[in-house]
Short mmCIF file of C-alpha atoms and ligand atoms in Angstrom, two decimals:
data_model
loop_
_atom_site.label_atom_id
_atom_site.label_comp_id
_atom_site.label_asym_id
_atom_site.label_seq_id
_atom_site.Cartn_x
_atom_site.Cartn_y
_atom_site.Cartn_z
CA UNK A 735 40.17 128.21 33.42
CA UNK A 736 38.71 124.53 32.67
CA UNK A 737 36.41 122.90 34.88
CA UNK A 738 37.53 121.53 37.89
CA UNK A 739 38.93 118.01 38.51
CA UNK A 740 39.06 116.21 41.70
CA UNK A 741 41.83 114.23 42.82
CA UNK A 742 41.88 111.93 46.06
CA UNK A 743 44.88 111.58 48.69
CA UNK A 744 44.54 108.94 51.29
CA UNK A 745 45.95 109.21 54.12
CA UNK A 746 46.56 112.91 53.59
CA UNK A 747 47.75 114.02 57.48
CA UNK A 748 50.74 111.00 57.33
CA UNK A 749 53.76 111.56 56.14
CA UNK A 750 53.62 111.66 52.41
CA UNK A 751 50.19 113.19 52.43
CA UNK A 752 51.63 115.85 53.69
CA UNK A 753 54.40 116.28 51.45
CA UNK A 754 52.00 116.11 48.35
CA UNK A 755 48.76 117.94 48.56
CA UNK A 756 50.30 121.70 48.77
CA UNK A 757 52.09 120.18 45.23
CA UNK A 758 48.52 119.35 43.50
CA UNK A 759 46.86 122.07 45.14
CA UNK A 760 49.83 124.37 43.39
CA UNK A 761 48.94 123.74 39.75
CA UNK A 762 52.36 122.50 39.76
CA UNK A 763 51.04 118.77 38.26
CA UNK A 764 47.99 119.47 36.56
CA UNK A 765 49.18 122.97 34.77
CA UNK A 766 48.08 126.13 36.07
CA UNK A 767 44.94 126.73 34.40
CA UNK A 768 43.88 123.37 35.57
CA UNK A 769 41.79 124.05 38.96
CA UNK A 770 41.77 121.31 41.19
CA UNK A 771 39.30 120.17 44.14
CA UNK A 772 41.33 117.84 46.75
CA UNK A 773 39.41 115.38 48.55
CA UNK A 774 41.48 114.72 51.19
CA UNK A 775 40.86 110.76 52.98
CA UNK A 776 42.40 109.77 56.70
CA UNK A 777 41.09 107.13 59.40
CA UNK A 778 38.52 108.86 61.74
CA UNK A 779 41.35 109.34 64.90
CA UNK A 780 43.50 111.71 62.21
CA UNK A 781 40.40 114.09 61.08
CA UNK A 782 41.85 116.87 63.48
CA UNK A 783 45.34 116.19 62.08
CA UNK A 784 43.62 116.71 58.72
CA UNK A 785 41.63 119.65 59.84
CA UNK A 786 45.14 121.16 60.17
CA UNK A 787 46.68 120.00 56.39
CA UNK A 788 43.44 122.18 55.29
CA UNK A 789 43.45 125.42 57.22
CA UNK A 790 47.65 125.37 55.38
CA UNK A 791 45.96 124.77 52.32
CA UNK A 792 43.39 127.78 52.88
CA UNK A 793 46.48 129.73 54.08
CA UNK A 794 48.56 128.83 50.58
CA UNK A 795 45.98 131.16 48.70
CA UNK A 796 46.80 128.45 45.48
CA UNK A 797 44.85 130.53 42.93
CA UNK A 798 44.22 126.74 41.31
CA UNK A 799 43.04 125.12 44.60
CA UNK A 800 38.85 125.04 43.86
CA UNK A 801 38.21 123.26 47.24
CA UNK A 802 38.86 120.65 49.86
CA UNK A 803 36.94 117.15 50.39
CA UNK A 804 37.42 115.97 54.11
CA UNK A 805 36.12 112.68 54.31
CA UNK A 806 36.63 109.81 56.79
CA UNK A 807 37.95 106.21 55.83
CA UNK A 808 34.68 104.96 57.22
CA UNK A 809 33.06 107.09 54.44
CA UNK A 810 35.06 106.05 51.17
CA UNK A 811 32.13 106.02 48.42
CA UNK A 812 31.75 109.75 49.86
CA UNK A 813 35.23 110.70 49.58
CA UNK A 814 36.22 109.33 46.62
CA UNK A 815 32.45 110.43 44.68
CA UNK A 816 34.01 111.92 41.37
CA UNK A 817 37.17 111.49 41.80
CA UNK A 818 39.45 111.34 38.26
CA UNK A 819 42.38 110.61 40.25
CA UNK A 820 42.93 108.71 43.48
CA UNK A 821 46.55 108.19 45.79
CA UNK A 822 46.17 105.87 47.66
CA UNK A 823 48.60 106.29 50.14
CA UNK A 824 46.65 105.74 53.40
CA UNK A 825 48.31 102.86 55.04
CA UNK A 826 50.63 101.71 57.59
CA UNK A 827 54.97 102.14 56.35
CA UNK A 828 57.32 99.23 57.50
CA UNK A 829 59.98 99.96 60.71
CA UNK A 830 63.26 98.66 60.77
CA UNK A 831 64.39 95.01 60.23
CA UNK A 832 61.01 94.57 58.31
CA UNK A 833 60.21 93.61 54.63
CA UNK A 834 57.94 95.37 52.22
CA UNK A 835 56.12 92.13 52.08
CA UNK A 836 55.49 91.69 55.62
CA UNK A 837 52.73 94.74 55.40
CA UNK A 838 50.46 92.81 52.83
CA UNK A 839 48.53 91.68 55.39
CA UNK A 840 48.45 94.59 57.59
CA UNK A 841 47.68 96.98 54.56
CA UNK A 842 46.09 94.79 52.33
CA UNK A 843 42.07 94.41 53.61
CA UNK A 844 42.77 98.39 53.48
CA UNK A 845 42.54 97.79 49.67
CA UNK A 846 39.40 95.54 49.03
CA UNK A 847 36.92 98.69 50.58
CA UNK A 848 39.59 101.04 48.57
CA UNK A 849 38.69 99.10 45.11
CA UNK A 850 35.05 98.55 46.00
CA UNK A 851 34.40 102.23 46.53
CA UNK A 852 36.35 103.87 43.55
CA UNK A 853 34.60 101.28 41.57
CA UNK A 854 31.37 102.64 42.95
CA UNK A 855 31.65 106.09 43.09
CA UNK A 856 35.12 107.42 41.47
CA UNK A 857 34.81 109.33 38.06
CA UNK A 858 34.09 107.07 35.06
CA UNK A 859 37.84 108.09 34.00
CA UNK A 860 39.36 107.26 37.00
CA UNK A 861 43.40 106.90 36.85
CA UNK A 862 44.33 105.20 40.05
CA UNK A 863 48.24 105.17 41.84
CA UNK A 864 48.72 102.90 44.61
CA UNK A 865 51.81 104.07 46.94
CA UNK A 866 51.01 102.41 50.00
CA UNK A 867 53.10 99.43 50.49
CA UNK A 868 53.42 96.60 49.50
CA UNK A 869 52.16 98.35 46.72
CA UNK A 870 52.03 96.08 43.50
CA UNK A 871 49.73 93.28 45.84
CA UNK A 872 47.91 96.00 47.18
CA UNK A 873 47.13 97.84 43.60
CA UNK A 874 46.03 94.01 42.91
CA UNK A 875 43.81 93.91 45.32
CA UNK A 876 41.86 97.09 44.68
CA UNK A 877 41.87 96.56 40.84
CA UNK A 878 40.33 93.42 41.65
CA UNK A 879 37.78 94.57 43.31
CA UNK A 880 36.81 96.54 41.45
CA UNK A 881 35.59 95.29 38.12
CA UNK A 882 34.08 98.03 36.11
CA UNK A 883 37.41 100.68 36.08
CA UNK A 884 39.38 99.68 33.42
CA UNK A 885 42.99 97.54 33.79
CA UNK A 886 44.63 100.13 32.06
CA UNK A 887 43.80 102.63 34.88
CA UNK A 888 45.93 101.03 37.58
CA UNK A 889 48.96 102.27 38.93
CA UNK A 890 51.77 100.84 42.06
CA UNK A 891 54.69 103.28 42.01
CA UNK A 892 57.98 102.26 41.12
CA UNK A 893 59.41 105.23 40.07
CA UNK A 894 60.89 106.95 43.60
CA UNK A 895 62.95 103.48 42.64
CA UNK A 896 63.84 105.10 38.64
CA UNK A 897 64.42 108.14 40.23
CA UNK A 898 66.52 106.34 43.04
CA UNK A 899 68.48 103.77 40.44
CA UNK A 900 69.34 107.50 37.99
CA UNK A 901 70.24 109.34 40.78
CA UNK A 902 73.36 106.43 42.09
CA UNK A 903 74.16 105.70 37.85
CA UNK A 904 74.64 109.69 37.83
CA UNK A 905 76.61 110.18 40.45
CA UNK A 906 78.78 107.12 39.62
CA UNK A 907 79.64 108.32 36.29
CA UNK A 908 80.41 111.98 37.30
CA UNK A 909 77.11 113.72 35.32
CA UNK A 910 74.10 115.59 35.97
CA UNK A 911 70.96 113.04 36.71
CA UNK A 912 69.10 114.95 33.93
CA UNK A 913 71.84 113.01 31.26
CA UNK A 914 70.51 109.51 32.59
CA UNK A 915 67.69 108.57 30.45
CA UNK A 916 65.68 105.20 30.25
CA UNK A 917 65.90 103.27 33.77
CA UNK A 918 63.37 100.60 33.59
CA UNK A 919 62.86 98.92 37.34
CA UNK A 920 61.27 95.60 36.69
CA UNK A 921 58.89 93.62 39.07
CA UNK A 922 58.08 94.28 42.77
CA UNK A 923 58.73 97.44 44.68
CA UNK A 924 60.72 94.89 47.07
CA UNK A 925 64.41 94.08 47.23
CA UNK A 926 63.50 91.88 44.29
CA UNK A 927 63.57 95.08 41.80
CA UNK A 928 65.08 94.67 38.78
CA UNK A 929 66.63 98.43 38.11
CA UNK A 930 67.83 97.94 34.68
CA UNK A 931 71.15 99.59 33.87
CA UNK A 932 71.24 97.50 30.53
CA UNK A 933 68.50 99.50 29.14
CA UNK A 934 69.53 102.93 30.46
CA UNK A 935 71.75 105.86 28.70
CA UNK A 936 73.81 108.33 29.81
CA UNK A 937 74.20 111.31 27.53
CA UNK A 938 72.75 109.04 24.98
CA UNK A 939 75.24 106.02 25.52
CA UNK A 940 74.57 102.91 26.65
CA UNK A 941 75.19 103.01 30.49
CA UNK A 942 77.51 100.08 30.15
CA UNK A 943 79.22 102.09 27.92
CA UNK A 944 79.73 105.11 30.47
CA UNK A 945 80.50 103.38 33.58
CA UNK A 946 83.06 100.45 33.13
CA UNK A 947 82.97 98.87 36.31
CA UNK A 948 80.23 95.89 35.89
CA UNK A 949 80.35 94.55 38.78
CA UNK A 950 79.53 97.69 40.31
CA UNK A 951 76.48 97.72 38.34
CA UNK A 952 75.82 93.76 38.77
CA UNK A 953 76.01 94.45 42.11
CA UNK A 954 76.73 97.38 44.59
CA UNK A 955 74.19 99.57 42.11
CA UNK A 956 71.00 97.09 42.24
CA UNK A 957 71.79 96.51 45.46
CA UNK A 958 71.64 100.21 46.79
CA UNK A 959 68.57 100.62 44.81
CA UNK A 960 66.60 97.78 46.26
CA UNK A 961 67.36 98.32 49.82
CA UNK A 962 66.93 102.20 49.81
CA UNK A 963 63.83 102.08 51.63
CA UNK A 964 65.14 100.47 54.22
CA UNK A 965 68.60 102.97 54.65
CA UNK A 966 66.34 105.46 54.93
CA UNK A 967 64.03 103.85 57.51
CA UNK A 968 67.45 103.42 59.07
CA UNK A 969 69.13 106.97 58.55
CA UNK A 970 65.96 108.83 59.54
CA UNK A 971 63.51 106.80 61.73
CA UNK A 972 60.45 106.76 59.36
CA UNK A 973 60.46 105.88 55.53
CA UNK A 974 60.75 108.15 52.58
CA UNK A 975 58.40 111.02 52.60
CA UNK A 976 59.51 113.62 50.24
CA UNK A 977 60.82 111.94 47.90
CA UNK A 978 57.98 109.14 47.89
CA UNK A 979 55.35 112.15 47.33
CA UNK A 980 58.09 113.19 44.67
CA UNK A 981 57.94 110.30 43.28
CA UNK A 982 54.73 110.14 43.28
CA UNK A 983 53.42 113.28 41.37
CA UNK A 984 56.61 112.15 38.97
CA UNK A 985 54.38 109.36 38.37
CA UNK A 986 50.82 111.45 37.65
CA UNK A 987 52.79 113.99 36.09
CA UNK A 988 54.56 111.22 33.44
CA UNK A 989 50.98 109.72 32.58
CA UNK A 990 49.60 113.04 31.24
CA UNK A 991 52.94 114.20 29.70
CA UNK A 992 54.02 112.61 26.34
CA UNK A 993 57.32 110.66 26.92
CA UNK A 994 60.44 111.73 25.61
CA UNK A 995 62.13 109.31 22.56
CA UNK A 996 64.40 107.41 24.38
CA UNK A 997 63.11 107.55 27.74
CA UNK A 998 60.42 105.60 30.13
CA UNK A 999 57.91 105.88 32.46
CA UNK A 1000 58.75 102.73 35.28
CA UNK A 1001 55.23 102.46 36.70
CA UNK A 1002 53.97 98.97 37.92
CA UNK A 1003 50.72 98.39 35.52
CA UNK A 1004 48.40 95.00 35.45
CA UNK A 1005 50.02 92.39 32.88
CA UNK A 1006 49.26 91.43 29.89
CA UNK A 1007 51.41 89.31 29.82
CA UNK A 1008 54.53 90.88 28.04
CA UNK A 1009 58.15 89.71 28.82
CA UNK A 1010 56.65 86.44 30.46
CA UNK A 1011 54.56 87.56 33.28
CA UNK A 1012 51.07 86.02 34.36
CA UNK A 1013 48.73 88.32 32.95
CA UNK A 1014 46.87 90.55 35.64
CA UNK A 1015 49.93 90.33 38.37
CA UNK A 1016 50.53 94.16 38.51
CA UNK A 1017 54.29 93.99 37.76
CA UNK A 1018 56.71 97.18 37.53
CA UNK A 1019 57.39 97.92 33.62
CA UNK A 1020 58.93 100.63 31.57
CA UNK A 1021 55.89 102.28 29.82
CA UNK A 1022 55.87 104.87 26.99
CA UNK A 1023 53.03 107.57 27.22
CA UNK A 1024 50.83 109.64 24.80
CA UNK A 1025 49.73 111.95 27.29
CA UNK A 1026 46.31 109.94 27.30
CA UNK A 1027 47.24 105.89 27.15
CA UNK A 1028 50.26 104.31 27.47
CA UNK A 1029 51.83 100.86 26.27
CA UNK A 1030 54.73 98.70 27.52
CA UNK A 1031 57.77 99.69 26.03
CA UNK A 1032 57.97 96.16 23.74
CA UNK A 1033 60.76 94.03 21.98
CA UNK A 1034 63.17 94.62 25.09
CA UNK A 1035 65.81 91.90 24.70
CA UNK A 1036 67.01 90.57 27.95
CA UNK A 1037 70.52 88.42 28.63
CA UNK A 1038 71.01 85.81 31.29
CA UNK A 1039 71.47 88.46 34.55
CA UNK A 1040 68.59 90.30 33.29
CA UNK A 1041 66.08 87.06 33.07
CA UNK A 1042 67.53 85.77 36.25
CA UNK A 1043 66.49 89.34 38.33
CA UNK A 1044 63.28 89.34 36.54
CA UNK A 1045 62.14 85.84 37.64
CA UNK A 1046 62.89 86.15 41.20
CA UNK A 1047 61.15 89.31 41.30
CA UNK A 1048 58.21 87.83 39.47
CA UNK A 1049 58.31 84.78 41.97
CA UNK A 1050 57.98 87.08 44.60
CA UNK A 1051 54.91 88.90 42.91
CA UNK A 1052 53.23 85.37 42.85
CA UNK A 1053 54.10 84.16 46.55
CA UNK A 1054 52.33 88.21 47.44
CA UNK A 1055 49.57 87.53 45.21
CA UNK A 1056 48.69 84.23 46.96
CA UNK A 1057 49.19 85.85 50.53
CA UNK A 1058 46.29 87.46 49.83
CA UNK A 1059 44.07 85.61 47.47
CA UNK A 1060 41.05 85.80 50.14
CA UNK A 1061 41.06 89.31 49.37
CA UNK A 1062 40.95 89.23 45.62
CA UNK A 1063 37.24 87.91 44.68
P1 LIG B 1421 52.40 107.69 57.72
O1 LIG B 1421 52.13 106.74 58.82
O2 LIG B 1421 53.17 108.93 57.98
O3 LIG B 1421 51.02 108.17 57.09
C1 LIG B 1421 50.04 107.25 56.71
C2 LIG B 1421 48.72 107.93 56.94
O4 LIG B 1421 47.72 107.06 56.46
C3 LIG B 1421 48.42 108.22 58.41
O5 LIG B 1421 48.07 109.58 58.57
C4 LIG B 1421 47.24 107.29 58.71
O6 LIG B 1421 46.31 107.89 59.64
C5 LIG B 1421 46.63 107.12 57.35
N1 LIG B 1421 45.88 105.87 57.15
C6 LIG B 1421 46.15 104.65 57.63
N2 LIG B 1421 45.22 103.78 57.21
C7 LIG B 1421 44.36 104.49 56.46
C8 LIG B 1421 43.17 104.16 55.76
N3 LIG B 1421 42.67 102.91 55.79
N4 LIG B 1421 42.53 105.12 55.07
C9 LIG B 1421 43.01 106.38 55.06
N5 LIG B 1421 44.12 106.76 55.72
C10 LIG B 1421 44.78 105.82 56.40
O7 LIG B 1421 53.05 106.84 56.54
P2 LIG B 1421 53.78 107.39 55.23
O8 LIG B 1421 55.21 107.56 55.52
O9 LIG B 1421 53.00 108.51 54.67
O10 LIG B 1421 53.67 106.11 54.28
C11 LIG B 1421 52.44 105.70 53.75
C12 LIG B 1421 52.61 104.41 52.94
O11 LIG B 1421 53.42 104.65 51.80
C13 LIG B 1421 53.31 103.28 53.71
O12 LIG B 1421 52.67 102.06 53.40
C14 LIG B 1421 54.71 103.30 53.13
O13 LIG B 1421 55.35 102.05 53.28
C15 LIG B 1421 54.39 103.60 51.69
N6 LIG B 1421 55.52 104.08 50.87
C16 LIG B 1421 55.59 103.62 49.59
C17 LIG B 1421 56.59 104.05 48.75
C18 LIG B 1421 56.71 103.55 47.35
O14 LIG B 1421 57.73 103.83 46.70
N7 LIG B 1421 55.76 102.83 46.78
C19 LIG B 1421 57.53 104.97 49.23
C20 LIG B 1421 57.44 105.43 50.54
C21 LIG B 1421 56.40 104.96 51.37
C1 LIG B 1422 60.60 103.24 50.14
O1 LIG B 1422 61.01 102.61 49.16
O2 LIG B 1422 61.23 104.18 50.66
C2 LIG B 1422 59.25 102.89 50.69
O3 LIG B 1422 58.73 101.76 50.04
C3 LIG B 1422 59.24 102.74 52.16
C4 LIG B 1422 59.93 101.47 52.59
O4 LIG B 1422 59.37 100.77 53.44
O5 LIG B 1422 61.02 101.16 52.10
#
């Protein structure tokens, strides 16, 4: 067995919390001869709630579960103190007839204590995912605060939105979702996504290729994909849960993998500025992996429709990013 590393869930009682700490604690992500100590964070009223999460965790007898962390949100240096990975989840999910957008300023002041603490007290190899929406801003907020953890360490998920986008493109063309390959979503987690159906294959073809109908893909398809969330909001009477903590241990799970030729990681990262886009926004990307680093998957070439989506969505990105910018020092 190698030494133990400790990973951080906010808000581990809600929702999605719940849906993804018996996953880590499983070996399931990190391999099973990869022990793992939890450190589970929720606001002070939730402790008992979280009291709960743990005694299921004692009763799962996970033979790569090394311990549990229970730590208040009024105690974050303490609960993130070594941490190599923190999900940050802990925050408040949209009801009906709202926007992502309309959290940022609910959620966002969540983030400035989130970055100032990891940046504190987290592991000096710290690889941070932000789920907790609206999650680009809000991954913006805690990178920027905190200065010493590398840029490259920064994570919003966008991939329950790749995994969303292949699912539809699947089931339109008649094929198992394990044939569709390559869906970059560009931009915001927002109904501003770009999910990019130019880019992705099916069984190796180009998807354009596969599934004739364009404007089906110009429209209906992006259109299902960005407004999701809020069917299932409406469908179920509270957002995504399984397959947001899905999506989210999709999104650990791709960093420490090696990618496949021909596929992507969609993960929103901080800018460098590739395809156009003010450097440091943390904008959603297709990303290739090592298994260590990653880089932007380069020399995409875009038409029209494509630089059209990916302006809007980057114009939206901007408006967020000044919503909050007495939050970013
Ligand atoms: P939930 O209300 O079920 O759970 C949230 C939990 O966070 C609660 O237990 C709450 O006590 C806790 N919490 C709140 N503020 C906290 C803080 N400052 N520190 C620690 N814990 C805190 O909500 P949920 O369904 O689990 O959703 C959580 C977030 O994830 C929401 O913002 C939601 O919109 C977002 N989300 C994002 C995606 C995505 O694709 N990026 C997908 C689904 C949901
Ligand atoms: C989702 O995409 O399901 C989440 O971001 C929750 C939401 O508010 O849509």
């Amino acid at each position: 067995m190698k030494a133990p590393i400790r990973v951080a869930v906010t808000g581990a009682a809600g929702q999605i919390g719940y849906a993804t700490v018996f996953r880590l604690a499983s070996g399931e992500v990190f391999g099973p001869d990869q022990p793992v100590i939890l450190h589970l964070v929720e606001l002070p009223q939730a402790m008992g709630a979280l009291d709960g999460v743990h005694m299921e965790l004692d009763d799962c007898a996970f033979p790569t579960l090394a311990g549990v962390v229970k730590e208040s949100s009024d105690n974050l240096e303490k609960a993130f103190a070594d941490c190599n990975w923190v999900l940050c989840v802990g925050s408040v999910p949209r009801k009906a007839g709202m926007e992502r957008g309309d959290l940022v300023r609910v959620n966002g002041p969540i983030f400035t204590s989130t970055g100032k603490a990891i940046d504190s007290a987290a592991a000096k190899d710290v690889r941070v995912v932000v789920v907790g929406n609206p999650c680009n801003t809000n991954c913006l907020i805690a990178m920027e605060n905190a200065p010493s953890v590398p840029r490259d360490r920064w994570f919003a998920m966008t991939r329950l939105d790749q995994n969303r986008a292949a699912s539809q493109l699947a089931q339109k063309a008649g094929r198992p979702v394990g044939s569709v390959k390559n869906v970059a979503i560009w931009g915001n987690h927002s109904a501003t996504q770009y999910p990019d159906f130019y880019q992705a294959r099916i069984d190796g073809k180009p998807v354009t290729d596969v599934i004739s109908d364009q404007a089906w893909l110009q429209g209906e398809f992006i259109e299902t994909v960005q407004k999701r969330g809020a069917a299932v909001i409406k469908a179920r009477g509270a957002s995504s849960a399984a397959s947001a903590a899905n999506a989210a241990l999709d999104t650990v799970k791709s960093l420490i993998r090696p990618t496949d030729m021909g596929d992507c990681v969609s993960v929103a990262v901080c800018s460098d500025g590739s395809y156009g886009v003010d450097d440091g926004l943390v904008f959603g990307y297709p990303l290739v992996s090592d298994g260590t680093n990653w880089k932007i998957d380069q020399g995409i070439e875009h038409n029209d429709f494509a630089k059209q989506k990916i302006a809007a969505t980057l114009q939206e990105l901007r408006d967020e990013r000044d919503a909050v910018k007495d939050l970013l020092p």
